[in-house]
mmCIF file of C-alpha atoms in Angstrom:
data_model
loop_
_atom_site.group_PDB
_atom_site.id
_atom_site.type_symbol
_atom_site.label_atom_id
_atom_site.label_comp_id
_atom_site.label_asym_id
_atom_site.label_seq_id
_atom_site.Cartn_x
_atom_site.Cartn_y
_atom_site.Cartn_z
ATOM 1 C CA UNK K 16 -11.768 20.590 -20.739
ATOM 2 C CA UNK K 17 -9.465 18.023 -19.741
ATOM 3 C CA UNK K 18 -10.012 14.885 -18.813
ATOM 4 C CA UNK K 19 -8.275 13.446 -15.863
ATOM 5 C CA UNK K 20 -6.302 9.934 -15.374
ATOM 6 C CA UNK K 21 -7.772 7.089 -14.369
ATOM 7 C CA UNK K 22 -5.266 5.193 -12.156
ATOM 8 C CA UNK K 23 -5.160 1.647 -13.249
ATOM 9 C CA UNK K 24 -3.957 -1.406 -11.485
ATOM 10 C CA UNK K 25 -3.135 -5.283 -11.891
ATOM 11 C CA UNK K 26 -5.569 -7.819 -10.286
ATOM 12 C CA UNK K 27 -3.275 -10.178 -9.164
ATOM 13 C CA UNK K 28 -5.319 -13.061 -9.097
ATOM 14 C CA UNK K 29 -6.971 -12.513 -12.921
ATOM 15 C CA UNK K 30 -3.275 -9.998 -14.320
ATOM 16 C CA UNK K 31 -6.522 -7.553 -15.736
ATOM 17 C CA UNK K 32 -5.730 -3.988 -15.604
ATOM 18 C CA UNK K 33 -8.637 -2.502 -14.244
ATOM 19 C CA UNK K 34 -9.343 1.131 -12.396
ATOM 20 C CA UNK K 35 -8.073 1.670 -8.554
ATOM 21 C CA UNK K 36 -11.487 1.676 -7.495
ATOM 22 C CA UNK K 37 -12.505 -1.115 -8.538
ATOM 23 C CA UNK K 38 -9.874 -3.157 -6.580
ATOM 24 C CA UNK K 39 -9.443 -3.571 -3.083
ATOM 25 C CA UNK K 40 -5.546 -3.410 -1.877
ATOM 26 C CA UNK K 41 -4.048 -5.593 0.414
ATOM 27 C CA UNK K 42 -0.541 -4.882 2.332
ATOM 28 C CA UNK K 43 2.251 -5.699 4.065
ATOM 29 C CA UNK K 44 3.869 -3.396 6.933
ATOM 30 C CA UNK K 45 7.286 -3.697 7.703
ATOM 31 C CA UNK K 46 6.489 -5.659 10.340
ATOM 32 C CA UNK K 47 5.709 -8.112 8.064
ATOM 33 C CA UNK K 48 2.205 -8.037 8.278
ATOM 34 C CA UNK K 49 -0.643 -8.630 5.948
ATOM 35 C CA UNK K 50 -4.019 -6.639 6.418
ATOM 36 C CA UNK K 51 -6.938 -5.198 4.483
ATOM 37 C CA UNK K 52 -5.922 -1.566 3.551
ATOM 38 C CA UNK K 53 -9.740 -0.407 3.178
ATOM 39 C CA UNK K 54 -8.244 3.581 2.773
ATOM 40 C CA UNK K 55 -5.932 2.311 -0.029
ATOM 41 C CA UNK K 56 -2.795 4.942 2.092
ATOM 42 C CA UNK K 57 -1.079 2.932 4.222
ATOM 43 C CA UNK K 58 2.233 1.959 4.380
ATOM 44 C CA UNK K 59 4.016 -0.943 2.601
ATOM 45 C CA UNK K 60 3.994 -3.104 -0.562
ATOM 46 C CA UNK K 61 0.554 -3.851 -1.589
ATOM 47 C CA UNK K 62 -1.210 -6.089 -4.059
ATOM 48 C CA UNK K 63 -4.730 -5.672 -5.369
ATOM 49 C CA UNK K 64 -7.433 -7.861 -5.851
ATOM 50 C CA UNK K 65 -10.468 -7.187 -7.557
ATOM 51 C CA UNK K 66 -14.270 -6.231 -6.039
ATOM 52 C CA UNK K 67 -15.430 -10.131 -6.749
ATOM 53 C CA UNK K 68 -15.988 -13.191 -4.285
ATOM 54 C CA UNK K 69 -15.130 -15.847 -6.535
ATOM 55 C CA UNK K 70 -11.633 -13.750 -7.306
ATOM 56 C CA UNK K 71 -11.153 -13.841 -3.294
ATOM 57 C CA UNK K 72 -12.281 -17.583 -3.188
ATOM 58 C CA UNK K 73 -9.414 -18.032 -5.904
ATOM 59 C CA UNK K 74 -6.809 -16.185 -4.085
ATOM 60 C CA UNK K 75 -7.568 -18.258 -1.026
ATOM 61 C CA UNK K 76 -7.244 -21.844 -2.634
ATOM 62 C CA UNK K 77 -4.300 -20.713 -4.690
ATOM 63 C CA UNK K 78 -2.561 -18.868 -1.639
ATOM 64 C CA UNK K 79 -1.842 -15.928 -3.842
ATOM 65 C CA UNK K 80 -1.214 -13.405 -1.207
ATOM 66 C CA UNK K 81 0.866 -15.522 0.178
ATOM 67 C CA UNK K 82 3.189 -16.097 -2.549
ATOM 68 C CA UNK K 83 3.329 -12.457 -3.615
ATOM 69 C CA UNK K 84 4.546 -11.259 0.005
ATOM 70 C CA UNK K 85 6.531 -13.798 0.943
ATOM 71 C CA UNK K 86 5.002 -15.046 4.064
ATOM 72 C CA UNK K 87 2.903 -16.924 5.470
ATOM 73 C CA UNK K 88 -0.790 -16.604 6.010
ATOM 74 C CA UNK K 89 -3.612 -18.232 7.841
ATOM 75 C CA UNK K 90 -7.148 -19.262 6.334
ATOM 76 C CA UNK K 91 -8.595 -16.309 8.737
ATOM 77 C CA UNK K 92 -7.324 -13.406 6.540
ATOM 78 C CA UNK K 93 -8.598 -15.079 3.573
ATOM 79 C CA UNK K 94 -12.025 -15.432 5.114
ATOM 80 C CA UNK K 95 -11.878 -12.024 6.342
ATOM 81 C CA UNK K 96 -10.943 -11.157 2.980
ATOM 82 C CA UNK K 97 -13.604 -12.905 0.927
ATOM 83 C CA UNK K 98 -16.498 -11.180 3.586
ATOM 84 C CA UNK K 99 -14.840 -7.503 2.945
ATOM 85 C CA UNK K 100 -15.245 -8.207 -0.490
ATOM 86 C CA UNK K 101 -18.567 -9.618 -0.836
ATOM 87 C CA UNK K 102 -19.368 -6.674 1.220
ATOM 88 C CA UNK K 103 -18.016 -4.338 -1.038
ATOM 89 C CA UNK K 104 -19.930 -6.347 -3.962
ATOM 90 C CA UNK K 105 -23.012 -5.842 -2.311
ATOM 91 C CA UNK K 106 -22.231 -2.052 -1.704
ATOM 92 C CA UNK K 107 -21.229 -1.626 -5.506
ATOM 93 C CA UNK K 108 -24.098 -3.449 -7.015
ATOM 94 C CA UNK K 109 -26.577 -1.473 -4.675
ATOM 95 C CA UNK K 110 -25.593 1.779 -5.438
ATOM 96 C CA UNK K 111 -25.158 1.224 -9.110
ATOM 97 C CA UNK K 112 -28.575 0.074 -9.493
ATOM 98 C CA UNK K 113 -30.414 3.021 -8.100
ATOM 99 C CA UNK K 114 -28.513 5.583 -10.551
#
């Protein structure tokens, strides 16, 4: 049988390769504007950061997202940021423990 591809993509933050679902992708519209794409389809050039709250506190005090888009950005998206991810941290480490 064959195996299938694993899509990898570049942390921004840490430049690790690491597997699309293990990375949360952030995007700007043509608009201009910067949101959380949580269904990893929308439209626009995104970046990805990885499922980790220090990476997120990282990306906040170095202004990362800003700098890669172009624009920017107030301390509200990074806080909403770092909360989606520890969420998603929480999620992860839950469910892997009871497999």
């Amino acid at each position: 049988m064959k195996k299938r591809k694993i899509p990898m993509r570049k942390d921004i933050v840490t430049g690790e390769m690491a597997p699309k679902k293990e990375l949360v992708r952030i995007v700007r519209d043509s608009d201009g504007h910067v949101s959380i794409d949580e269904t990893g389809k929308e439209s626009g050039r995104g970046a990805y950061i990885s499922i980790n709250v220090e990476i997120a506190r990282k990306a906040k005090a170095e202004h990362t997202f800003e700098k890669v888009f172009s624009t920017t950005l107030d301390d509200n998206f990074y806080d909403d940021l770092i909360a989606y991810v520890d969420h998603k941290q929480a999620r992860k480490e839950l469910f892997e423990d009871g497999q």
